[in-house]
């Protein structure tokens, strides 16, 4: 799927400031709802609202919510241009940026519906499990639909600009940040550590487990790996997660 081909075809309409937000239009509601059904293969209710979290899936209530304005478009033109998959139209039109990112968030939640299991107990364990599961399920969805790779690159690069620096992040936060920065060039915000820095053996052990979780067969396997990571970091499964501002989208 090309980034320019993700919209229902009427994105150039409704240009007047006094009209309803684009995500309330009938065409967009139908497009995103149909996308959710097609890609997830399940019937879930979709809510697109600025009151929502970035994105979330509730399997018990069979609900998905995404926030169309949660991921801000970078103001710096150089930063914006460094984002993979960004189009010229996205650079100059906030609405098109929102439409692309919202579509990407819905695709992400479809991956959770198809591939993610039950959330484990314990605040820190659940946070870490979800951080690892985000990457695992996206990779599985891209394996089934290779055309989704560019839109997840766009989403990941955009998220890099909303996160704290990897270099100064707490060990737990790095387990999430690594999913966005491991394949980003050094010029992208929050990108991977400078190769000239001294190696960190403790992080290298954790990194190997993080990447093992990305390729795990099941969500249950991810729980097991997450427990191993917390044990290495000396963190409790039940304590509130100390993430230093690092935030996932679901």
PDB file of N, CA and C in Angstrom, residues 187-226:
ATOM      1  N   UNK A 187      20.569  10.721  12.322  1.00  0.00           N
ATOM      2  CA  UNK A 187      20.006  12.056  12.200  1.00  0.00           C
ATOM      3  C   UNK A 187      18.568  12.162  12.665  1.00  0.00           C
ATOM      4  N   UNK A 188      17.880  11.043  12.847  1.00  0.00           N
ATOM      5  CA  UNK A 188      16.491  11.070  13.269  1.00  0.00           C
ATOM      6  C   UNK A 188      16.438  11.215  14.779  1.00  0.00           C
ATOM      7  N   UNK A 189      15.484  12.014  15.256  1.00  0.00           N
ATOM      8  CA  UNK A 189      15.358  12.238  16.700  1.00  0.00           C
ATOM      9  C   UNK A 189      15.259  10.921  17.452  1.00  0.00           C
ATOM     10  N   UNK A 190      15.976  10.849  18.564  1.00  0.00           N
ATOM     11  CA  UNK A 190      15.917   9.661  19.394  1.00  0.00           C
ATOM     12  C   UNK A 190      16.608   8.460  18.798  1.00  0.00           C
ATOM     13  N   UNK A 191      17.424   8.670  17.771  1.00  0.00           N
ATOM     14  CA  UNK A 191      17.968   7.536  17.037  1.00  0.00           C
ATOM     15  C   UNK A 191      18.961   6.735  17.873  1.00  0.00           C
ATOM     16  N   UNK A 192      19.426   5.650  17.285  1.00  0.00           N
ATOM     17  CA  UNK A 192      20.248   4.678  17.994  1.00  0.00           C
ATOM     18  C   UNK A 192      21.510   5.320  18.566  1.00  0.00           C
ATOM     19  N   UNK A 193      22.118   4.666  19.550  1.00  0.00           N
ATOM     20  CA  UNK A 193      23.294   5.242  20.200  1.00  0.00           C
ATOM     21  C   UNK A 193      24.427   5.496  19.218  1.00  0.00           C
ATOM     22  N   UNK A 194      25.205   6.529  19.506  1.00  0.00           N
ATOM     23  CA  UNK A 194      26.371   6.837  18.696  1.00  0.00           C
ATOM     24  C   UNK A 194      27.342   5.654  18.743  1.00  0.00           C
ATOM     25  N   UNK A 195      27.740   5.129  17.596  1.00  0.00           N
ATOM     26  CA  UNK A 195      28.618   3.960  17.594  1.00  0.00           C
ATOM     27  C   UNK A 195      29.984   4.221  18.219  1.00  0.00           C
ATOM     28  N   UNK A 196      30.351   5.515  18.385  1.00  0.00           N
ATOM     29  CA  UNK A 196      31.639   5.843  18.982  1.00  0.00           C
ATOM     30  C   UNK A 196      31.606   5.803  20.505  1.00  0.00           C
ATOM     31  N   UNK A 197      30.394   5.694  21.092  1.00  0.00           N
ATOM     32  CA  UNK A 197      30.288   5.624  22.539  1.00  0.00           C
ATOM     33  C   UNK A 197      30.766   4.261  23.032  1.00  0.00           C
ATOM     34  N   UNK A 198      31.150   4.230  24.312  1.00  0.00           N
ATOM     35  CA  UNK A 198      31.561   2.978  24.921  1.00  0.00           C
ATOM     36  C   UNK A 198      30.381   2.006  24.910  1.00  0.00           C
ATOM     37  N   UNK A 199      30.594   0.725  24.577  1.00  0.00           N
ATOM     38  CA  UNK A 199      29.504  -0.246  24.595  1.00  0.00           C
ATOM     39  C   UNK A 199      28.965  -0.461  26.001  1.00  0.00           C
ATOM     40  N   UNK A 200      27.710  -0.786  26.085  1.00  0.00           N
ATOM     41  CA  UNK A 200      27.039  -1.006  27.371  1.00  0.00           C
ATOM     42  C   UNK A 200      26.668  -2.481  27.453  1.00  0.00           C
ATOM     43  N   UNK A 201      27.481  -3.307  28.122  1.00  0.00           N
ATOM     44  CA  UNK A 201      27.212  -4.751  28.166  1.00  0.00           C
ATOM     45  C   UNK A 201      25.859  -5.095  28.760  1.00  0.00           C
ATOM     46  N   UNK A 202      25.426  -4.338  29.782  1.00  0.00           N
ATOM     47  CA  UNK A 202      24.131  -4.622  30.403  1.00  0.00           C
ATOM     48  C   UNK A 202      22.993  -4.416  29.410  1.00  0.00           C
ATOM     49  N   UNK A 203      23.072  -3.316  28.628  1.00  0.00           N
ATOM     50  CA  UNK A 203      22.030  -3.072  27.628  1.00  0.00           C
ATOM     51  C   UNK A 203      22.088  -4.115  26.524  1.00  0.00           C
ATOM     52  N   UNK A 204      23.273  -4.537  26.134  1.00  0.00           N
ATOM     53  CA  UNK A 204      23.396  -5.521  25.068  1.00  0.00           C
ATOM     54  C   UNK A 204      22.676  -6.817  25.433  1.00  0.00           C
ATOM     55  N   UNK A 205      22.753  -7.231  26.689  1.00  0.00           N
ATOM     56  CA  UNK A 205      22.031  -8.431  27.123  1.00  0.00           C
ATOM     57  C   UNK A 205      20.528  -8.226  26.999  1.00  0.00           C
ATOM     58  N   UNK A 206      20.069  -7.066  27.448  1.00  0.00           N
ATOM     59  CA  UNK A 206      18.631  -6.765  27.373  1.00  0.00           C
ATOM     60  C   UNK A 206      18.200  -6.623  25.919  1.00  0.00           C
ATOM     61  N   UNK A 207      19.019  -5.966  25.104  1.00  0.00           N
ATOM     62  CA  UNK A 207      18.668  -5.771  23.688  1.00  0.00           C
ATOM     63  C   UNK A 207      18.431  -7.105  22.991  1.00  0.00           C
ATOM     64  N   UNK A 208      19.279  -8.080  23.269  1.00  0.00           N
ATOM     65  CA  UNK A 208      19.105  -9.384  22.634  1.00  0.00           C
ATOM     66  C   UNK A 208      17.759 -10.008  23.011  1.00  0.00           C
ATOM     67  N   UNK A 209      17.345  -9.814  24.259  1.00  0.00           N
ATOM     68  CA  UNK A 209      16.042 -10.337  24.680  1.00  0.00           C
ATOM     69  C   UNK A 209      14.900  -9.561  24.014  1.00  0.00           C
ATOM     70  N   UNK A 210      15.053  -8.243  23.906  1.00  0.00           N
ATOM     71  CA  UNK A 210      14.032  -7.419  23.243  1.00  0.00           C
ATOM     72  C   UNK A 210      13.816  -7.899  21.816  1.00  0.00           C
ATOM     73  N   UNK A 211      14.904  -8.104  21.089  1.00  0.00           N
ATOM     74  CA  UNK A 211      14.786  -8.529  19.697  1.00  0.00           C
ATOM     75  C   UNK A 211      14.302  -9.969  19.590  1.00  0.00           C
ATOM     76  N   UNK A 212      14.608 -10.789  20.582  1.00  0.00           N
ATOM     77  CA  UNK A 212      14.054 -12.144  20.615  1.00  0.00           C
ATOM     78  C   UNK A 212      12.538 -12.099  20.761  1.00  0.00           C
ATOM     79  N   UNK A 213      12.049 -11.161  21.585  1.00  0.00           N
ATOM     80  CA  UNK A 213      10.601 -11.026  21.773  1.00  0.00           C
ATOM     81  C   UNK A 213       9.905 -10.616  20.484  1.00  0.00           C
ATOM     82  N   UNK A 214      10.564  -9.791  19.677  1.00  0.00           N
ATOM     83  CA  UNK A 214       9.962  -9.359  18.412  1.00  0.00           C
ATOM     84  C   UNK A 214       9.685 -10.540  17.482  1.00  0.00           C
ATOM     85  N   UNK A 215      10.469 -11.584  17.606  1.00  0.00           N
ATOM     86  CA  UNK A 215      10.274 -12.748  16.749  1.00  0.00           C
ATOM     87  C   UNK A 215       9.607 -13.912  17.440  1.00  0.00           C
ATOM     88  N   UNK A 216       9.048 -13.684  18.631  1.00  0.00           N
ATOM     89  CA  UNK A 216       8.419 -14.766  19.393  1.00  0.00           C
ATOM     90  C   UNK A 216       7.194 -15.314  18.666  1.00  0.00           C
ATOM     91  N   UNK A 217       6.905 -16.568  18.913  1.00  0.00           N
ATOM     92  CA  UNK A 217       5.773 -17.220  18.235  1.00  0.00           C
ATOM     93  C   UNK A 217       4.427 -16.776  18.788  1.00  0.00           C
ATOM     94  N   UNK A 218       4.356 -16.516  20.084  1.00  0.00           N
ATOM     95  CA  UNK A 218       3.080 -16.173  20.717  1.00  0.00           C
ATOM     96  C   UNK A 218       3.257 -15.045  21.721  1.00  0.00           C
ATOM     97  N   UNK A 219       2.135 -14.435  22.105  1.00  0.00           N
ATOM     98  CA  UNK A 219       2.157 -13.411  23.147  1.00  0.00           C
ATOM     99  C   UNK A 219       2.607 -13.991  24.478  1.00  0.00           C
ATOM    100  N   UNK A 220       2.268 -15.260  24.720  1.00  0.00           N
ATOM    101  CA  UNK A 220       2.682 -15.914  25.959  1.00  0.00           C
ATOM    102  C   UNK A 220       4.200 -16.006  26.036  1.00  0.00           C
ATOM    103  N   UNK A 221       4.840 -16.260  24.897  1.00  0.00           N
ATOM    104  CA  UNK A 221       6.301 -16.270  24.863  1.00  0.00           C
ATOM    105  C   UNK A 221       6.871 -14.885  25.175  1.00  0.00           C
ATOM    106  N   UNK A 222       6.174 -13.845  24.726  1.00  0.00           N
ATOM    107  CA  UNK A 222       6.621 -12.483  25.007  1.00  0.00           C
ATOM    108  C   UNK A 222       6.541 -12.190  26.500  1.00  0.00           C
ATOM    109  N   UNK A 223       5.514 -12.684  27.160  1.00  0.00           N
ATOM    110  CA  UNK A 223       5.408 -12.512  28.619  1.00  0.00           C
ATOM    111  C   UNK A 223       6.623 -13.125  29.306  1.00  0.00           C
ATOM    112  N   UNK A 224       6.997 -14.322  28.893  1.00  0.00           N
ATOM    113  CA  UNK A 224       8.149 -15.006  29.491  1.00  0.00           C
ATOM    114  C   UNK A 224       9.433 -14.206  29.291  1.00  0.00           C
ATOM    115  N   UNK A 225       9.625 -13.690  28.089  1.00  0.00           N
ATOM    116  CA  UNK A 225      10.825 -12.893  27.807  1.00  0.00           C
ATOM    117  C   UNK A 225      10.799 -11.586  28.592  1.00  0.00           C
ATOM    118  N   UNK A 226       9.621 -10.969  28.699  1.00  0.00           N
ATOM    119  CA  UNK A 226       9.508  -9.728  29.464  1.00  0.00           C
ATOM    120  C   UNK A 226       9.889  -9.959  30.923  1.00  0.00           C
TER     121      UNK A 226
END
